[in-house]
Tab-separated table of C-alpha atoms in Angstrom:
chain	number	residue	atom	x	y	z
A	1	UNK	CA	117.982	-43.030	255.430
A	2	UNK	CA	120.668	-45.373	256.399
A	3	UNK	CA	123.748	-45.719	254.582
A	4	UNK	CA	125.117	-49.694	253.979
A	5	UNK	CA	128.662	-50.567	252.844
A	6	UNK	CA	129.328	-54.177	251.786
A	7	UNK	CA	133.175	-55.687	251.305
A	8	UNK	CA	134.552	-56.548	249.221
A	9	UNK	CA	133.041	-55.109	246.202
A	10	UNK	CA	134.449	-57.714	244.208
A	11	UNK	CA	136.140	-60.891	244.170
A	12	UNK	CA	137.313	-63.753	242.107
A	13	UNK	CA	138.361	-66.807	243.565
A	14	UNK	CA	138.832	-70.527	243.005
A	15	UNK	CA	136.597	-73.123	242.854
A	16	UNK	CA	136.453	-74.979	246.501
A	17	UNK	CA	137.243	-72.151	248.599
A	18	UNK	CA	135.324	-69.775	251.104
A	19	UNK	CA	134.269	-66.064	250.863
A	20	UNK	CA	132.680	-63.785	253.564
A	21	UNK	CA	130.909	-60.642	252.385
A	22	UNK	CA	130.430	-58.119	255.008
A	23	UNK	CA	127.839	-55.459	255.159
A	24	UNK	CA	127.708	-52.801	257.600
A	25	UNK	CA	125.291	-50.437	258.007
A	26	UNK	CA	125.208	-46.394	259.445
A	27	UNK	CA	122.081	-46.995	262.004
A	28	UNK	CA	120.811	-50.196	263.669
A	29	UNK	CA	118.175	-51.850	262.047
A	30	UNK	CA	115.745	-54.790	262.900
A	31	UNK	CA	115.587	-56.252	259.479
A	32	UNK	CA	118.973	-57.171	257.751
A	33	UNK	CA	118.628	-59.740	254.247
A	34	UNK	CA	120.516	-61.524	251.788
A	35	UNK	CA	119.702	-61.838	247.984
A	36	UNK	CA	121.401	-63.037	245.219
A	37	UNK	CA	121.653	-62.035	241.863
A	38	UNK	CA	122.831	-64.098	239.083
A	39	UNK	CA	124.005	-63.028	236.105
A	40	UNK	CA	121.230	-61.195	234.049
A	41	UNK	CA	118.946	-62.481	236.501
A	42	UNK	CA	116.527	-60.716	239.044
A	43	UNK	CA	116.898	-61.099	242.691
A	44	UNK	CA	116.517	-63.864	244.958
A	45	UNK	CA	116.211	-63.677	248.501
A	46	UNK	CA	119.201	-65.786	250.269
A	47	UNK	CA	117.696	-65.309	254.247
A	48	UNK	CA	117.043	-63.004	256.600
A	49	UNK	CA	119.731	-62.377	259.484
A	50	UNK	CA	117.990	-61.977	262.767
A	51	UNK	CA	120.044	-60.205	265.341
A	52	UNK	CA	120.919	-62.722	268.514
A	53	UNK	CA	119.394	-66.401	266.683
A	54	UNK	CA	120.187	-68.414	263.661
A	55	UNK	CA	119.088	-66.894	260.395
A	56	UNK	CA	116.228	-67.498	258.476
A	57	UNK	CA	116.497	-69.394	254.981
A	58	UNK	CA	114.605	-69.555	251.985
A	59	UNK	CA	113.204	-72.731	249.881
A	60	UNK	CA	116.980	-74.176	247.929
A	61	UNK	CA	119.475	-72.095	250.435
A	62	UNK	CA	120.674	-73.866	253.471
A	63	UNK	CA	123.111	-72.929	256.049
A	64	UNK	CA	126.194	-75.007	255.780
A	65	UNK	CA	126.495	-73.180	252.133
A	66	UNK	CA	125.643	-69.596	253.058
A	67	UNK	CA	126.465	-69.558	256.926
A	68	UNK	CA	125.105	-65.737	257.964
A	69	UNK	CA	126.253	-63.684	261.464
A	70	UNK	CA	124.500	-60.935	262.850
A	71	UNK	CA	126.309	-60.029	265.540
A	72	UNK	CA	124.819	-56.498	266.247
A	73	UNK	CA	121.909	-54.037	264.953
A	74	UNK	CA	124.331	-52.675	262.431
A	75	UNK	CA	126.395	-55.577	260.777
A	76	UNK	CA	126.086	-58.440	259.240
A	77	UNK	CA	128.604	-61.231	257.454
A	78	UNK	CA	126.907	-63.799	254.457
A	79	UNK	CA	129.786	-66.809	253.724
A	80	UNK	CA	129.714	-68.521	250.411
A	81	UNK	CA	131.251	-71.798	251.251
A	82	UNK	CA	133.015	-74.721	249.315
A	83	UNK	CA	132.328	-72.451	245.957
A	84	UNK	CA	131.581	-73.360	242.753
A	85	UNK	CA	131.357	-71.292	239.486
A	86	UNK	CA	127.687	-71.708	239.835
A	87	UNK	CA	127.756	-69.529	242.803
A	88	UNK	CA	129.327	-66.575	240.525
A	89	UNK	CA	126.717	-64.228	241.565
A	90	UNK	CA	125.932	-60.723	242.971
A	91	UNK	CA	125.583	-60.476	246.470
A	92	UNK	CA	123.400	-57.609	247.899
A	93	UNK	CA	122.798	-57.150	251.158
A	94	UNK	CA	119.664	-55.070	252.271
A	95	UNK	CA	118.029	-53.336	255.137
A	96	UNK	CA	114.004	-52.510	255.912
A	97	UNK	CA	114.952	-48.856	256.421
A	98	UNK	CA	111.582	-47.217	257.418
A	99	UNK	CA	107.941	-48.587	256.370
A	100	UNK	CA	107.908	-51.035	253.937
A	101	UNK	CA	111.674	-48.992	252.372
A	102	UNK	CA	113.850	-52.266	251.958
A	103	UNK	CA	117.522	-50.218	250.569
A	104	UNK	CA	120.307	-52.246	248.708
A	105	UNK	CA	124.261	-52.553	249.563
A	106	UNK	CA	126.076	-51.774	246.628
A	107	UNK	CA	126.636	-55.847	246.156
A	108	UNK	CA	129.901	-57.910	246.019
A	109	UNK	CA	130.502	-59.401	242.663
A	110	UNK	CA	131.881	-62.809	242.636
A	111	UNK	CA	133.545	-65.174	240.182
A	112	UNK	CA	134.568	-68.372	240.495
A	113	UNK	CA	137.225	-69.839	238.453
B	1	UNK	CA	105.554	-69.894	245.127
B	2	UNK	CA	104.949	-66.356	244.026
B	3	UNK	CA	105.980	-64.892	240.366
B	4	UNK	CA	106.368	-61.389	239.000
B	5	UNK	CA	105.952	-61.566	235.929
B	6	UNK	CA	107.640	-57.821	233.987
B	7	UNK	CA	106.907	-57.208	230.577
B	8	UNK	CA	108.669	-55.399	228.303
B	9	UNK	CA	111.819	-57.722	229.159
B	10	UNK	CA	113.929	-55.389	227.581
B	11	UNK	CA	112.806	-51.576	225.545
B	12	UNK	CA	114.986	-49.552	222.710
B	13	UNK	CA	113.603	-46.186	223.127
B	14	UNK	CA	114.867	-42.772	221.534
B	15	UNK	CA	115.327	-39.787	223.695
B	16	UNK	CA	112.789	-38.308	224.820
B	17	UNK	CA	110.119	-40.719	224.189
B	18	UNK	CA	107.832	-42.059	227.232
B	19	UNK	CA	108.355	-45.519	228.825
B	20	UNK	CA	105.668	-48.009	230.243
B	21	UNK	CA	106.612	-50.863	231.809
B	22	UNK	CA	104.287	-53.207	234.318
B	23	UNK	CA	104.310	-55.725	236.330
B	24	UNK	CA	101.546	-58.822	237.295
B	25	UNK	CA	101.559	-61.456	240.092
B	26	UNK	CA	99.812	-64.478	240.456
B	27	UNK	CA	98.850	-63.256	243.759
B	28	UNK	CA	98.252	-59.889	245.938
B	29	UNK	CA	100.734	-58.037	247.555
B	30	UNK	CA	99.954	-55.035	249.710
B	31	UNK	CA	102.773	-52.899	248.846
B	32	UNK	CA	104.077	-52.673	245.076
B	33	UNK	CA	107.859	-51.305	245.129
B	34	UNK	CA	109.883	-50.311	241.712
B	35	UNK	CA	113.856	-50.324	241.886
B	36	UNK	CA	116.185	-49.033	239.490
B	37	UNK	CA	119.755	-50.999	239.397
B	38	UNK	CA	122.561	-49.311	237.470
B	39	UNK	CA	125.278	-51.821	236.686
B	40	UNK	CA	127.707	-52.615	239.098
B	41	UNK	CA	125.280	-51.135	241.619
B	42	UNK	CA	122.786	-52.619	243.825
B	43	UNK	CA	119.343	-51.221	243.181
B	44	UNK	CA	117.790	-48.183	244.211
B	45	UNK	CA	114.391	-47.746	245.419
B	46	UNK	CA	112.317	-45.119	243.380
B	47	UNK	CA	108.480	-45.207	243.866
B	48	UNK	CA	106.451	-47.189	246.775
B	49	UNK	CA	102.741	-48.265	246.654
B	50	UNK	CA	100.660	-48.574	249.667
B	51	UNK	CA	96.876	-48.849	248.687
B	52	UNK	CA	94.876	-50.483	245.770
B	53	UNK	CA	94.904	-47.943	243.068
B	54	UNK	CA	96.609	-45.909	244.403
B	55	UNK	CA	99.415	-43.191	241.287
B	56	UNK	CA	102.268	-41.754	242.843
B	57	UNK	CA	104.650	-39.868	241.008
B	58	UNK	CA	108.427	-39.049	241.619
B	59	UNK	CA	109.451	-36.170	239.062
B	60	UNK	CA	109.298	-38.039	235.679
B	61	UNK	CA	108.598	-41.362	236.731
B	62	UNK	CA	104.591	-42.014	237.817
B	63	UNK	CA	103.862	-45.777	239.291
B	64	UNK	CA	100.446	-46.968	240.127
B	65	UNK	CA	99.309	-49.741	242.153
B	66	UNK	CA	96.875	-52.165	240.195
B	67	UNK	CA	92.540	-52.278	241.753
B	68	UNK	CA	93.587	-56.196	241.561
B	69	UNK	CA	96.421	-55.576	243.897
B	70	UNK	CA	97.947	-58.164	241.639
B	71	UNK	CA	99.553	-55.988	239.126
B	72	UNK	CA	101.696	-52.472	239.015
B	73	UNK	CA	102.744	-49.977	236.448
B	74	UNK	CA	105.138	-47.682	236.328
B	75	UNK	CA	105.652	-44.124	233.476
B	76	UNK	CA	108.438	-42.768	232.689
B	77	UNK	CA	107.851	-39.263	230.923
B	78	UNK	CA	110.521	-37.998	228.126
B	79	UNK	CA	113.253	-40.584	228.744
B	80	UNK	CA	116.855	-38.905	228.842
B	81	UNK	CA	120.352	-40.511	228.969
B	82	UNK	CA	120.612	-41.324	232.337
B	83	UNK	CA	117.334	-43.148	232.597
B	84	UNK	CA	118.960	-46.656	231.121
B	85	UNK	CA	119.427	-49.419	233.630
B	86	UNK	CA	117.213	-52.071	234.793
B	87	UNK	CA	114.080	-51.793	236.166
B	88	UNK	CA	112.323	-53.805	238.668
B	89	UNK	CA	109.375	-54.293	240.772
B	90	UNK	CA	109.391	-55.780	243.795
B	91	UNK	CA	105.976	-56.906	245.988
B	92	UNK	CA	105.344	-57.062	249.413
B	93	UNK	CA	103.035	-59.057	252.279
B	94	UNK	CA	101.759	-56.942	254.852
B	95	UNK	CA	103.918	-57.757	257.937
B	96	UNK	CA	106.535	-59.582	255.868
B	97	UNK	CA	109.581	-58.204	255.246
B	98	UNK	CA	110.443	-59.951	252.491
B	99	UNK	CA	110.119	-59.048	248.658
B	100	UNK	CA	109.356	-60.544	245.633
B	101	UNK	CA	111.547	-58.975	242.953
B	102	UNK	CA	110.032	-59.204	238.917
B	103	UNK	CA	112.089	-60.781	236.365
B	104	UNK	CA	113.204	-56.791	235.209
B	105	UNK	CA	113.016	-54.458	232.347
B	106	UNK	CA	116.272	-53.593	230.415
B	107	UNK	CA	115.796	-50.215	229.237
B	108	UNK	CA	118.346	-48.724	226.590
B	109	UNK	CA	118.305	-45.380	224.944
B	110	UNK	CA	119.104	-45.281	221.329
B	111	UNK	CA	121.284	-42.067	220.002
């Protein structure tokens, strides 16, 4: 089953400033996502990353905030732009493994000051 | 849009007691999915449903997938330490990628 790495794990930053999460992942995949989790929350799906075209975003996300790359089958960058401590979050990325097996990153925790 | 709705929110159980914990929807799905996130750690996938009705089990943990397709359950048998974390379930569309995650259950074991 494949094996995905995110970095960093954590971060805390200041208010205003960018942050790009990487995930990378041990086999290529089709299906590469984003969530969000805030704190004590569930999680929320950010977009999908398609491989070779512009990602696809859900209802309240748009892409001058979260700007995602997908440069390849196995990697995969989410940017959380112009922050504010609102965006103090968990960051997961996730792959559709086999049938219907949608596996988590580890996450990147972020707070912003 | 669609809600999963978990209930307990959060359970104190003792050692070795049995947990139930479900899940409803204000629509289908056609696959029924329950993670388990430790903190600090993204979550891990533990039992997946395929068919209306369908129990599965996975060593102590049994999940079932509701007739309604609208709701899910999932057992765990004689909790032990290692069994805290949050729990949550997570529904599918058929050709759709995309899940719906549940609002999660808490679950804490009590010395």
């Amino acid at each position: 089953s494949a094996v995905i790495s995110q970095k960093p794990s954590r971060d805390i930053c200041q208010r205003g400033t960018s942050l790009t999460i990487q995930c990378q992942v041990d086999s290529q995949v089709t299906m590469m996502f984003w969530y969000r989790q805030q704190p004590g929350q569930s999680l929320t799906l950010i977009a999908t990353a398609n491989q070779g075209s512009e990602a696809t975003y859900e209802s309240g996300f748009v892409i001058d905030k979260f700007p995602i790359s997908r440069p390849n089958l196995t990697f995969s960058t989410l940017t959380v732009s112009n922050m504010s401590p609102e965006d103090s979050s968990i960051y997961l990325c996730s792959v559709e493994a086999s049938r219907d097996r949608v596996r988590f990153g580890p996450g990147t925790r972020l707070t912003v000051l | 849009g669609q809600q999963l709705n978990q209930s307990p929110q959060s359970m104190f159980i003792q050692e070795g007691e049995d947990v139930s914990m479900n899940c409803t929807s204000s629509s289908i799905f056609n696959t029924w999915l329950w993670y388990k996130q430790d903190p600090g750690e993204g979550p891990v996938l533990l039992i997946a449903l395929y068919k209306a009705g369908e129990l599965t089990s996975n060593g102590r943990l049994t999940a079932q997938f509701g007739i309604t397709r609208k709701d899910s359950f999932l057992n765990i048998s004689a909790s032990i330490p290692s069994d805290v974390g949050i729990y949550f379930c997570a529904g599918q569309l058929a050709g759709n990628e995309k899940l719906t995650f549940g609002t999660g259950t808490r679950l804490t074991i009590i010395p």
